mmCIF file of C-alpha atoms in Angstrom:
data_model
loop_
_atom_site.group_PDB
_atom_site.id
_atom_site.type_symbol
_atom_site.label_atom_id
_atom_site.label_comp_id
_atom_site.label_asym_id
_atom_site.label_seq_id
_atom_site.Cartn_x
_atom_site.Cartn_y
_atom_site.Cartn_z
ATOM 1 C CA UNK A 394 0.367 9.081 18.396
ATOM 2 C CA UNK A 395 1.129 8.521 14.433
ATOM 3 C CA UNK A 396 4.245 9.415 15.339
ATOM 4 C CA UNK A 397 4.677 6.848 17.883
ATOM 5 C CA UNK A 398 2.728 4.069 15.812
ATOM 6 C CA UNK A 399 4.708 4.659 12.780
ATOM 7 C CA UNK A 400 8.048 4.717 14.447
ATOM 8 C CA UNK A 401 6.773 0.973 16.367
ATOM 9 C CA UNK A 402 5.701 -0.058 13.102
ATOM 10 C CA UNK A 403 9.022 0.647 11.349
ATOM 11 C CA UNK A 404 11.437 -1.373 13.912
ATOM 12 C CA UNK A 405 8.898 -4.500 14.188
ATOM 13 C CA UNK A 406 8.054 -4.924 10.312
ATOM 14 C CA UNK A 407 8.096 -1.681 8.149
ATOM 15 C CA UNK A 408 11.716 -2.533 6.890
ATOM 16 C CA UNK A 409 11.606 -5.888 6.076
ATOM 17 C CA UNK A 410 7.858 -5.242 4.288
ATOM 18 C CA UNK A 411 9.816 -1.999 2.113
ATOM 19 C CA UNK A 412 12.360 -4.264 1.447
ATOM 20 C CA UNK A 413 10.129 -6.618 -0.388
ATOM 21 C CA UNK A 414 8.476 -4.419 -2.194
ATOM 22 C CA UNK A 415 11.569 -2.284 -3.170
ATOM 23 C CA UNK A 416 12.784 -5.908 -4.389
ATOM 24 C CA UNK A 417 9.329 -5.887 -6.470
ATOM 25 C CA UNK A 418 9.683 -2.990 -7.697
ATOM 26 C CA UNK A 419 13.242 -3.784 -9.260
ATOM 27 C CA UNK A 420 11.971 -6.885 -10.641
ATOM 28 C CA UNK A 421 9.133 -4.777 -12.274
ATOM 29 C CA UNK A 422 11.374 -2.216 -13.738
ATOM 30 C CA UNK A 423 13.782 -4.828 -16.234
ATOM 31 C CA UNK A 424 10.843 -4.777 -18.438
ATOM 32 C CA UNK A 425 8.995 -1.993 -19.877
ATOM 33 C CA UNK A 426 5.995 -3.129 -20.223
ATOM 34 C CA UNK A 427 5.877 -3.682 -16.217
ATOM 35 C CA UNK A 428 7.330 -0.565 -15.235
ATOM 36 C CA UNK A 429 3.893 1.067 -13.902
ATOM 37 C CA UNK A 430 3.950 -2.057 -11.704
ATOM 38 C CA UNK A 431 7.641 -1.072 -10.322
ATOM 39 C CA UNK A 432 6.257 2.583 -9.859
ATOM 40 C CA UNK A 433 3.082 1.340 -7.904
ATOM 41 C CA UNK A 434 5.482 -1.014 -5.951
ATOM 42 C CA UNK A 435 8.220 1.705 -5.005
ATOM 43 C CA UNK A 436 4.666 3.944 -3.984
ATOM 44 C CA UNK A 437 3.814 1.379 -1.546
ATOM 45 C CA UNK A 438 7.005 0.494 -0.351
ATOM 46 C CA UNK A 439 6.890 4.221 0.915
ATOM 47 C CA UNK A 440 3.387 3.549 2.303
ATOM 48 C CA UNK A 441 4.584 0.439 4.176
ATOM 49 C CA UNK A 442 7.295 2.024 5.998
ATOM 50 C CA UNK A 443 5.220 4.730 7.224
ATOM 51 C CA UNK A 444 1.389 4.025 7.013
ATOM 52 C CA UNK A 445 -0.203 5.618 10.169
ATOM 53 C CA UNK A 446 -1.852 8.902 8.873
ATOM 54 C CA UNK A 447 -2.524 7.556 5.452
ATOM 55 C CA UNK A 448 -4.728 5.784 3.809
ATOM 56 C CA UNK A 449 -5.419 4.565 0.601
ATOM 57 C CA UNK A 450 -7.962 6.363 -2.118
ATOM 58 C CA UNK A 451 -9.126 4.192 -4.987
ATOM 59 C CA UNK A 452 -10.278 5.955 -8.067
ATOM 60 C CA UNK A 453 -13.565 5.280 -9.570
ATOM 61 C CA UNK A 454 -12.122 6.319 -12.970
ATOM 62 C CA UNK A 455 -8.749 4.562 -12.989
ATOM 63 C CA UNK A 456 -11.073 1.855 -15.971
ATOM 64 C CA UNK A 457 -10.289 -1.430 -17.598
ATOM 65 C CA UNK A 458 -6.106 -0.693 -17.572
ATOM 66 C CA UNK A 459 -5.722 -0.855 -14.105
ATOM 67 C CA UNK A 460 -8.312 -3.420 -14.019
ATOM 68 C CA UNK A 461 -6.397 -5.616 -16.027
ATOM 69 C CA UNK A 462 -2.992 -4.041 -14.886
ATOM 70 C CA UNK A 463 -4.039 -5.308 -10.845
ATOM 71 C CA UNK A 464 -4.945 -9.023 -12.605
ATOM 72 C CA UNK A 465 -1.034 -9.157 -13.757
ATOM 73 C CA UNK A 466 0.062 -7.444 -10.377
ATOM 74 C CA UNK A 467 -2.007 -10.217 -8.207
ATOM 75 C CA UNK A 468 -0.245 -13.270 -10.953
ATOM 76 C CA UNK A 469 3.153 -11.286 -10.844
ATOM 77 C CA UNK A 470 4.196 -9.884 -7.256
ATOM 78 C CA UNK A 471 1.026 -9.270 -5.283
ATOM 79 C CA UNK A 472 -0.038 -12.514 -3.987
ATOM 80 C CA UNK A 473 3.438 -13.180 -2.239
ATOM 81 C CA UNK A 474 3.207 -9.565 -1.165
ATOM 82 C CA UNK A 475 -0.736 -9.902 0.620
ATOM 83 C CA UNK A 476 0.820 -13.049 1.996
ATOM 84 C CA UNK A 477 3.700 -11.148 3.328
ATOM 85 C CA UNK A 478 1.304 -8.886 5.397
ATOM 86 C CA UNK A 479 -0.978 -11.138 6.413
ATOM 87 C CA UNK A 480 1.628 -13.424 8.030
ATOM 88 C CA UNK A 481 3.119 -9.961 9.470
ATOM 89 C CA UNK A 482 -0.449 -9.225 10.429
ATOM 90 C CA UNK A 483 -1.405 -12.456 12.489
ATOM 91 C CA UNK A 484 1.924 -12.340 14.504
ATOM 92 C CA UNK A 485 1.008 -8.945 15.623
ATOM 93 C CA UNK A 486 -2.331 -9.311 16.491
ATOM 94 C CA UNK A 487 -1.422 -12.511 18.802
ATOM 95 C CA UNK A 488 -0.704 -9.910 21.499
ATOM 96 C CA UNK A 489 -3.062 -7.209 23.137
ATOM 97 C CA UNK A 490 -0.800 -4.286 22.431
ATOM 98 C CA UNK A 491 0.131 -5.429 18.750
ATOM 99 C CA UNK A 492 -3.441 -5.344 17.671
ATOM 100 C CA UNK A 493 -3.336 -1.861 15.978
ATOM 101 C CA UNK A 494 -0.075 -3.073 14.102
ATOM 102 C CA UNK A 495 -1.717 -5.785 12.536
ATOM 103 C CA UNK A 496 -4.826 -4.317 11.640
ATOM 104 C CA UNK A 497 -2.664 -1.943 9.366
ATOM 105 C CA UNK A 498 -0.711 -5.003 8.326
ATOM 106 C CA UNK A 499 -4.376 -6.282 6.749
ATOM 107 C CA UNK A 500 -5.053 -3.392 5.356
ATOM 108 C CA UNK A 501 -2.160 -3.185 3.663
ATOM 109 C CA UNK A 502 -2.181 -6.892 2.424
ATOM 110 C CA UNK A 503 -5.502 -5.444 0.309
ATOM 111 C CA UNK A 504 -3.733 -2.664 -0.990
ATOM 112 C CA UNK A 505 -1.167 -5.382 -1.878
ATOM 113 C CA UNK A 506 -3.512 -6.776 -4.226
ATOM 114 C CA UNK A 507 -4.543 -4.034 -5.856
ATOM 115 C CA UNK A 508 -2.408 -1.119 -6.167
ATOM 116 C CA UNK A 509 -3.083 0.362 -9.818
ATOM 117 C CA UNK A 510 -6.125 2.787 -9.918
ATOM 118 C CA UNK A 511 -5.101 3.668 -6.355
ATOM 119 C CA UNK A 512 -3.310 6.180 -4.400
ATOM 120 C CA UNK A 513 -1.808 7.037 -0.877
ATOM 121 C CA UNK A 514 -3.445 10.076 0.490
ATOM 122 C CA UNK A 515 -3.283 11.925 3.849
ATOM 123 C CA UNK A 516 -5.914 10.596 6.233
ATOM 124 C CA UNK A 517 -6.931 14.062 6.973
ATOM 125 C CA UNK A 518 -6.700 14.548 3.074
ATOM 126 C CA UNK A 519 -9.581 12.554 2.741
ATOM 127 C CA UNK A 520 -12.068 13.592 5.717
ATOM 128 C CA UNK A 521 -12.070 17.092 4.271
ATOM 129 C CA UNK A 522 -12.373 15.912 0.706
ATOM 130 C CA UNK A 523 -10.031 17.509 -1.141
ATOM 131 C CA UNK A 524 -8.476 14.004 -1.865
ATOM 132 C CA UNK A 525 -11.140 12.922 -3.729
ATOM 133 C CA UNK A 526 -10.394 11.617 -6.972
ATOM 134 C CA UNK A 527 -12.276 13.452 -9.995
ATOM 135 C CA UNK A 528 -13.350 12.531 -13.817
ATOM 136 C CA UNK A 529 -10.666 13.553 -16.417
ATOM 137 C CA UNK A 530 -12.890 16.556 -17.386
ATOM 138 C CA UNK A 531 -13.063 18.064 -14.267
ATOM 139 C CA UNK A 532 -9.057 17.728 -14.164
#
């Protein structure tokens, strides 16, 4: 059924969502000081092509730098990029079988806002915990 759902979810808006934050992601990259925004972009431009299966897995550690980091990425790229999904999001969920599709589309629209301190992870990576992120001195 992933399968399926991710296949759906790439000809009705996974293409046109990549390509926005591919173009996000290029825009990051000119300067150097927003390159880890251009990585996090190109991560989730990955995740919005294909996101049945996966999930997102915040880490408690990430601290203050990605705190601050997803306050410029909100200002910068992710507000248009939330808004992006959520418009996505309520055209699919007008109709009884696109309900599913825009569900995802919300939940990606949060991972829009904050992608720093976060990562894409296996749903199945997760239930059986060996996803979980860990302190730096248990790395």
């Amino acid at each position: 059924m992933r399968t399926i759902g991710n296949v759906l979810w790439f000809v009705l808006v996974g293409w046109w969502l990549a390509l926005a934050y591919l173009a996000a992601g290029v825009v990051a990259c000119l300067l150097v000081v927003t390159l880890p925004f251009g990585i996090a972009s190109f991560r989730l431009a990955g995740y919005s092509l294909w996101p049945f299966g996966r999930t997102i897995a915040h880490d408690r550690y990430a601290g203050v730098p990605s705190v601050i980091g997803n306050v410029l990425w909100v200002v910068l790229f992710g507000w248009w990029l939330a808004l992006a999904h959520v418009a996505a999001g309520i055209a699919m969920i007008v109709t009884i079988v696109g309900i599913p599709f825009g569900l995802a589309s919300f939940k990606l629209a949060v991972a829009a806002l904050v992608p720093l301190g976060a990562r894409i992870a296996p749903v199945d990576a997760l239930r059986y915990g060996y996803a979980e992120p860990r302190p730096l001195a248990h790395r």
